[in-house]
mmCIF file of C-alpha atoms in Angstrom:
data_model
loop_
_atom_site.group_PDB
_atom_site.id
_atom_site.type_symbol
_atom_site.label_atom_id
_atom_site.label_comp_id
_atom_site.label_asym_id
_atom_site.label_seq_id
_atom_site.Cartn_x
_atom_site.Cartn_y
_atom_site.Cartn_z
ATOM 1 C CA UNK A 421 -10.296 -15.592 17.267
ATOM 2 C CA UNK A 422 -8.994 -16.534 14.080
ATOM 3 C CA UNK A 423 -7.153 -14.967 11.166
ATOM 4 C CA UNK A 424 -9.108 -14.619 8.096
ATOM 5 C CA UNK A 425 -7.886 -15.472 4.581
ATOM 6 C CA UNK A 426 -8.980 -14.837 1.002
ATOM 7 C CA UNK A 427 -7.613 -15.553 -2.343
ATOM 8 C CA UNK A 428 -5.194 -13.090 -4.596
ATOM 9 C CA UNK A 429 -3.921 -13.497 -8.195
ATOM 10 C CA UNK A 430 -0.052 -14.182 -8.203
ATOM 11 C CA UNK A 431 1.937 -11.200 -7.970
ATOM 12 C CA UNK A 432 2.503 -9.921 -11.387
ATOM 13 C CA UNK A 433 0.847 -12.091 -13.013
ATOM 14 C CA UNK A 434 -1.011 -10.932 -16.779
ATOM 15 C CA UNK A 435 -4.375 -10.501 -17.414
ATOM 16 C CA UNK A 436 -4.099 -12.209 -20.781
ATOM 17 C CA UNK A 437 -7.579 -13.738 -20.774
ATOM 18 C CA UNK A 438 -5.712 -17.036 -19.534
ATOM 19 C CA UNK A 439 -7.051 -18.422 -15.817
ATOM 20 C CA UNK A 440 -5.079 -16.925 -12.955
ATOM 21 C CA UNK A 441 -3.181 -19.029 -10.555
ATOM 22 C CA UNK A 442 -4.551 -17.788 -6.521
ATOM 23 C CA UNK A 443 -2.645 -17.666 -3.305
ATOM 24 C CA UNK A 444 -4.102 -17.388 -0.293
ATOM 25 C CA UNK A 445 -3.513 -13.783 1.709
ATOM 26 C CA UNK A 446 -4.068 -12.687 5.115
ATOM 27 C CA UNK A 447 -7.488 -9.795 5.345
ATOM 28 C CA UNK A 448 -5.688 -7.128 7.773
ATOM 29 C CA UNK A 449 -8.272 -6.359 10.380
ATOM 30 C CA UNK A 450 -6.625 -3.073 10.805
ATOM 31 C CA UNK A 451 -3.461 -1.479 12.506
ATOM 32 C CA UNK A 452 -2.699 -2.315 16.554
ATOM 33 C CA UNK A 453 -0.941 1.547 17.254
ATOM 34 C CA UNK A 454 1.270 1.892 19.712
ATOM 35 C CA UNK A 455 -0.928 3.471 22.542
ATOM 36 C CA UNK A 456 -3.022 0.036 22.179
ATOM 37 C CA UNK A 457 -0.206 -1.822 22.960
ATOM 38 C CA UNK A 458 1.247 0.321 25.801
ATOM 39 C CA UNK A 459 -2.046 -0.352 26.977
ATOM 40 C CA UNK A 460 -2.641 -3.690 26.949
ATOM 41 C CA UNK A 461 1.387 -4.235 28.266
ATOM 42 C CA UNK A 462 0.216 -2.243 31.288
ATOM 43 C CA UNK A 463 -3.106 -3.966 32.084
ATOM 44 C CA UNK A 464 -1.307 -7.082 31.771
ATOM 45 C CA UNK A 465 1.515 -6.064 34.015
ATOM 46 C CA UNK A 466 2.367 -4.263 36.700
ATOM 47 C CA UNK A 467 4.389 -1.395 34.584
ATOM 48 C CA UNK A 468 2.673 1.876 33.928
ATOM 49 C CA UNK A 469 1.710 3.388 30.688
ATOM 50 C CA UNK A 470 4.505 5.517 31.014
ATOM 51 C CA UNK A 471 7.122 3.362 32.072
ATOM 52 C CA UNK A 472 6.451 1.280 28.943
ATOM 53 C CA UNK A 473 6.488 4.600 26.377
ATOM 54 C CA UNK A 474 9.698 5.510 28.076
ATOM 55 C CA UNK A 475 10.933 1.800 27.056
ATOM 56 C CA UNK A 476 10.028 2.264 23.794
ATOM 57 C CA UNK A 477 11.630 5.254 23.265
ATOM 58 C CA UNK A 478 14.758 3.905 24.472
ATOM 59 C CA UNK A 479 14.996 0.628 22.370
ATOM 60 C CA UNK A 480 14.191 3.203 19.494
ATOM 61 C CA UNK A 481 17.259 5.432 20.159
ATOM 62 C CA UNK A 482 19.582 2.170 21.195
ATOM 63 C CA UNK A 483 18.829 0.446 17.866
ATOM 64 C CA UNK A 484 19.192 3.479 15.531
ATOM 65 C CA UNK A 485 22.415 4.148 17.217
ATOM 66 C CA UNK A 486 23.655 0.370 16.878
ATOM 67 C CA UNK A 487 22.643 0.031 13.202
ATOM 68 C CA UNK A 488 24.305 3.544 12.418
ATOM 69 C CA UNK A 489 27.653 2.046 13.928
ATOM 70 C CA UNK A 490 27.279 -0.625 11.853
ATOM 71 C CA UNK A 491 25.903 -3.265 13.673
ATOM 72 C CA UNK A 492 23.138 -5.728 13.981
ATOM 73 C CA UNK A 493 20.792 -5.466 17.198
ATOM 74 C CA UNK A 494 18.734 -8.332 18.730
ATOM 75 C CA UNK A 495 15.570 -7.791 19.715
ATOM 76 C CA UNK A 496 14.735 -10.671 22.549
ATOM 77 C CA UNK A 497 13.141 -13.476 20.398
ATOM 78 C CA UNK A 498 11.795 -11.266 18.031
ATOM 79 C CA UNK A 499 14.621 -11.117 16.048
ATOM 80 C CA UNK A 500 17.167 -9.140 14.570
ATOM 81 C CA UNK A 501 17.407 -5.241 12.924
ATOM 82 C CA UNK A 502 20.130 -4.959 9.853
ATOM 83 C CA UNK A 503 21.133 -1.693 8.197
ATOM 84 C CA UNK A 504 20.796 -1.715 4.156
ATOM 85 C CA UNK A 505 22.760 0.464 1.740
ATOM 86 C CA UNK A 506 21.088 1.961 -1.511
ATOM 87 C CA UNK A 507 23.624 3.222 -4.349
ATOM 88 C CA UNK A 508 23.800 2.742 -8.403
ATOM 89 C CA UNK A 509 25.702 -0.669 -9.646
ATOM 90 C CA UNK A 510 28.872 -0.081 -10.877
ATOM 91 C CA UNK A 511 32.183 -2.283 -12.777
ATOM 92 C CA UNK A 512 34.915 -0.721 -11.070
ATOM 93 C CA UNK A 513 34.943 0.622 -7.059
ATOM 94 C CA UNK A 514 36.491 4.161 -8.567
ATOM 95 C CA UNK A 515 33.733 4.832 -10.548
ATOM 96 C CA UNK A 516 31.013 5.705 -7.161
ATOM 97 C CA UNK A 517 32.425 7.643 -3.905
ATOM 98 C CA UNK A 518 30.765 7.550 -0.581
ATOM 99 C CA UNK A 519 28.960 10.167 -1.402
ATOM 100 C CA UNK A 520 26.636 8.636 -3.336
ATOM 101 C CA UNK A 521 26.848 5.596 -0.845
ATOM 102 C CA UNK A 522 23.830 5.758 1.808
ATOM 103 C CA UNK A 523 21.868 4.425 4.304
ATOM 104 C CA UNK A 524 18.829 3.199 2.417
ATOM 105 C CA UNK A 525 16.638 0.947 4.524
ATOM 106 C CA UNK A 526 16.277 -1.199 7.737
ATOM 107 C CA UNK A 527 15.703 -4.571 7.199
ATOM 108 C CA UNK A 528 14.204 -6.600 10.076
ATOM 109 C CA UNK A 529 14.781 -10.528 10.521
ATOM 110 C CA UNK A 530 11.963 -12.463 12.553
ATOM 111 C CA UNK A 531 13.615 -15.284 14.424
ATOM 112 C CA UNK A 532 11.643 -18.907 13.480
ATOM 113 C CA UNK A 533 10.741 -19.195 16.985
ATOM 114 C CA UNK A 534 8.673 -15.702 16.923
ATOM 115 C CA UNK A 535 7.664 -16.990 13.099
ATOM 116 C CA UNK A 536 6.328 -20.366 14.851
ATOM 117 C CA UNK A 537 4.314 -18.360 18.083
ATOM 118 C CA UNK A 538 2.297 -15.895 15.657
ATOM 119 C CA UNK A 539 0.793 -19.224 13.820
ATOM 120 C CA UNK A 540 -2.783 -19.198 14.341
ATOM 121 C CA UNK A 541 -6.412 -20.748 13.621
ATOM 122 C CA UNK A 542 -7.379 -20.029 9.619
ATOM 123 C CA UNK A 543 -10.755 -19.416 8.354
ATOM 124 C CA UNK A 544 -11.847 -18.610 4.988
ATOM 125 C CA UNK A 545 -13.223 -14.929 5.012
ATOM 126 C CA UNK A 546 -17.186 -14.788 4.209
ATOM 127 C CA UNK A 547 -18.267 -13.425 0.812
ATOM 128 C CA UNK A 548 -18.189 -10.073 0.604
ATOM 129 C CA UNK A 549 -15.618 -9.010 3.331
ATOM 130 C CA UNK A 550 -12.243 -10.272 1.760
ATOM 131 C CA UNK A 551 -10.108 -8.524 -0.834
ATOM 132 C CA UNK A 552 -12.005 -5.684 -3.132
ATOM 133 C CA UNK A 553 -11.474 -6.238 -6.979
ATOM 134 C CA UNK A 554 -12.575 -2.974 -9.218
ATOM 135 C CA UNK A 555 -14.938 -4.118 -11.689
ATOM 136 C CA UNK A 556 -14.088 -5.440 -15.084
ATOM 137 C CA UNK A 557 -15.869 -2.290 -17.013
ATOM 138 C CA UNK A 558 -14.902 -1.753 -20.424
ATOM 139 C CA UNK A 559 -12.956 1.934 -21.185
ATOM 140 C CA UNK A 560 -16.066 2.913 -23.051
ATOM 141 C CA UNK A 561 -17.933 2.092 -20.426
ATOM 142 C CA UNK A 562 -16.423 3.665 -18.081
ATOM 143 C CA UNK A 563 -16.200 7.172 -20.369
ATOM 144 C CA UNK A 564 -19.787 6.660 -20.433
ATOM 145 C CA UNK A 565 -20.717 7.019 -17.105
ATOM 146 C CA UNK A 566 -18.045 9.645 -16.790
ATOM 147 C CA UNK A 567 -19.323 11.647 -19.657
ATOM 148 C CA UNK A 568 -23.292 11.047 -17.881
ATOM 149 C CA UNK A 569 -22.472 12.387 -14.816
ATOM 150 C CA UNK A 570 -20.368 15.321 -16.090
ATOM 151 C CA UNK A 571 -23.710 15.991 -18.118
ATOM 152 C CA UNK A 572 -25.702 16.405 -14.351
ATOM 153 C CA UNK A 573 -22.492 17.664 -12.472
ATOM 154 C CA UNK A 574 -19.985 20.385 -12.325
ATOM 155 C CA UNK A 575 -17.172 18.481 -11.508
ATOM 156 C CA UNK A 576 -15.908 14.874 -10.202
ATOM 157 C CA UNK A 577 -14.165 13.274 -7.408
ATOM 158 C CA UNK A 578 -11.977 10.447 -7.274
ATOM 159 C CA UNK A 579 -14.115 9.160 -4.992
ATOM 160 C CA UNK A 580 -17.409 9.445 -7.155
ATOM 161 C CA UNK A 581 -15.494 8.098 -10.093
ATOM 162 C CA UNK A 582 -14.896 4.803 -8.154
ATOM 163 C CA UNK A 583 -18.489 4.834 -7.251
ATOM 164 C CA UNK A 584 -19.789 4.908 -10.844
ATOM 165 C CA UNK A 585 -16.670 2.429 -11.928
ATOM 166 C CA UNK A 586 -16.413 0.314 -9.386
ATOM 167 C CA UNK A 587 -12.586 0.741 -9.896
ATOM 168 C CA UNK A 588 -10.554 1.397 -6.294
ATOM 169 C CA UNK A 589 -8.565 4.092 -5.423
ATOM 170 C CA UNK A 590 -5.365 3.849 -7.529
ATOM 171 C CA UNK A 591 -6.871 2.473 -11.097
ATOM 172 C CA UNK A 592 -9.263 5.153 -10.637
ATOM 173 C CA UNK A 593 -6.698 7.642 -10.085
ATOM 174 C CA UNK A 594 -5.148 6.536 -13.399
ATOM 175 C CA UNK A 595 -7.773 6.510 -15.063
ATOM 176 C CA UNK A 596 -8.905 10.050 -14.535
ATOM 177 C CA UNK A 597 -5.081 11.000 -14.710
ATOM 178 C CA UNK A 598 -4.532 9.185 -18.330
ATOM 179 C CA UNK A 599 -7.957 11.590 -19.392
ATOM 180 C CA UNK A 600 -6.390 15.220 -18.048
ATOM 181 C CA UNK A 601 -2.892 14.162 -19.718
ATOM 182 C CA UNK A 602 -4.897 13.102 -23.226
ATOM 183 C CA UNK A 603 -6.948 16.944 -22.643
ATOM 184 C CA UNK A 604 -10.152 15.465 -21.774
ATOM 185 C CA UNK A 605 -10.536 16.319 -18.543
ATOM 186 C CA UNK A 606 -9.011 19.578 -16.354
ATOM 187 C CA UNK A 607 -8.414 19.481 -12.787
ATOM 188 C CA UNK A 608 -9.291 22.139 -10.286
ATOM 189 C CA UNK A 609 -7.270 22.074 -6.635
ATOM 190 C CA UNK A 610 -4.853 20.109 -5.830
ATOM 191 C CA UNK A 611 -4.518 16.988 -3.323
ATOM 192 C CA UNK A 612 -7.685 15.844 -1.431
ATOM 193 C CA UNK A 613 -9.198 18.784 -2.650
ATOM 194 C CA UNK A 614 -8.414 18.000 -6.171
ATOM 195 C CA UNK A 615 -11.548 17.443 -8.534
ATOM 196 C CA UNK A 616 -12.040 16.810 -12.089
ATOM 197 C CA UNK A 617 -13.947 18.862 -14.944
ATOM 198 C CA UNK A 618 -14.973 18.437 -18.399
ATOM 199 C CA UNK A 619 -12.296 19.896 -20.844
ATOM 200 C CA UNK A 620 -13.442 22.791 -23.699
ATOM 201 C CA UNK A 621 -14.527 21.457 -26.896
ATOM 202 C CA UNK A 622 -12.930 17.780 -26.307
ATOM 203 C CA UNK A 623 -14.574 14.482 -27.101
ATOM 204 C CA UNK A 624 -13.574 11.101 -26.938
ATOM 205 C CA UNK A 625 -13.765 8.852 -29.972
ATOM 206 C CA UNK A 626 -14.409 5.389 -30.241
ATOM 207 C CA UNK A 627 -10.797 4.507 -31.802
ATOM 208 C CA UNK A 628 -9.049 6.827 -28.464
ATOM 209 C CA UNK A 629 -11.357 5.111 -25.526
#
């Protein structure tokens, strides 16, 4: 099978009304977990499931012990694991003790010859199933349907927002955040069970939408 492509606007680029330059961007298909691979490893070979979980585990506790040391670990011909650092810039060494000097990430280094064996077959996704855009709706617009299915319901999800939008997840999320901060909306629950109701005696005019 092949790996499917769409297009994306550049990374930070403006929406200043001005055409966008596109790049092209794997679809992900989804996430391979580890208990798929452990099983495909042993179908293909003649190791058990948990002979190759035990492995795992072990390269796991090798390589965080390595990289704490201060080293960099090889990986076969996958490539190589690297310890990062994470602490503020300063002018002069005195001015930051080790303290404040920490482990911050782990980088990861493919090796070109792993880079050139996952090169595949392209295909350009079919309409429809590549990226999801939200929908260029107007902030009026968009209060609109709020405020006309507020008028028919008790309360809103993030979820039914995006259906009425078409915005996605996060620029939903802002959206209905921006409201409750402004005192047009008031949240009841908290986290998935969060949902969104109209505030007392407070409208939206056209100069705030």
């Amino acid at each position: 099978m092949a790996a499917q492509y769409d297009f994306r606007p550049m990374p930070g680029a403006k929406d200043d009304g001005k055409t966008q330059l596109l790049y092209p961007r794997i679809v992900n298909k989804g996430t391979i977990d580890t208990e798929r691979l452990v099983n495909d490893i042993s179908t293909m070979s003649s190791f058990s499931p948990g002979d190759i979980a035990g492995l795992l585990a072990a390269f796991e506790e090798r390589i965080s012990y390595y990289l704490s040391e201060g080293h960099h670990v090889q990986l076969g011909n996958l490539g190589y694991f690297s310890a990062g650092l994470s602490a503020r810039p300063v002018e002069d060494k005195k001015e930051i003790h080790a303290q404040s000097i920490y482990f911050g990430r782990v980088n990861f280094r493919v090796s070109p010859a792993f880079r050139k064996r996952c090169a595949g077959f392209l295909e350009r996704v079919r309409p429809g199933y590549g990226f999801r855009h939200s929908q260029e709706l107007s902030g009026a617009e968009r209060y609109r349907r709020l405020m006309a299915y507020l008028d028919t319901h008790p309360f809103i999800t993030r979820k039914d927002y995006s259906g009425i939008t078409g915005l996605l997840k996060n620029k939903a999320l802002n959206d209905l955040n921006l409201l409750v901060n402004k005192g047009y909306l008031d949240t009841i629950g908290r986290g998935s069970h969060k949902v969104y109701v109209k505030a007392v005696n407070k409208e939206v005019t056209e100069e705030q939408k």
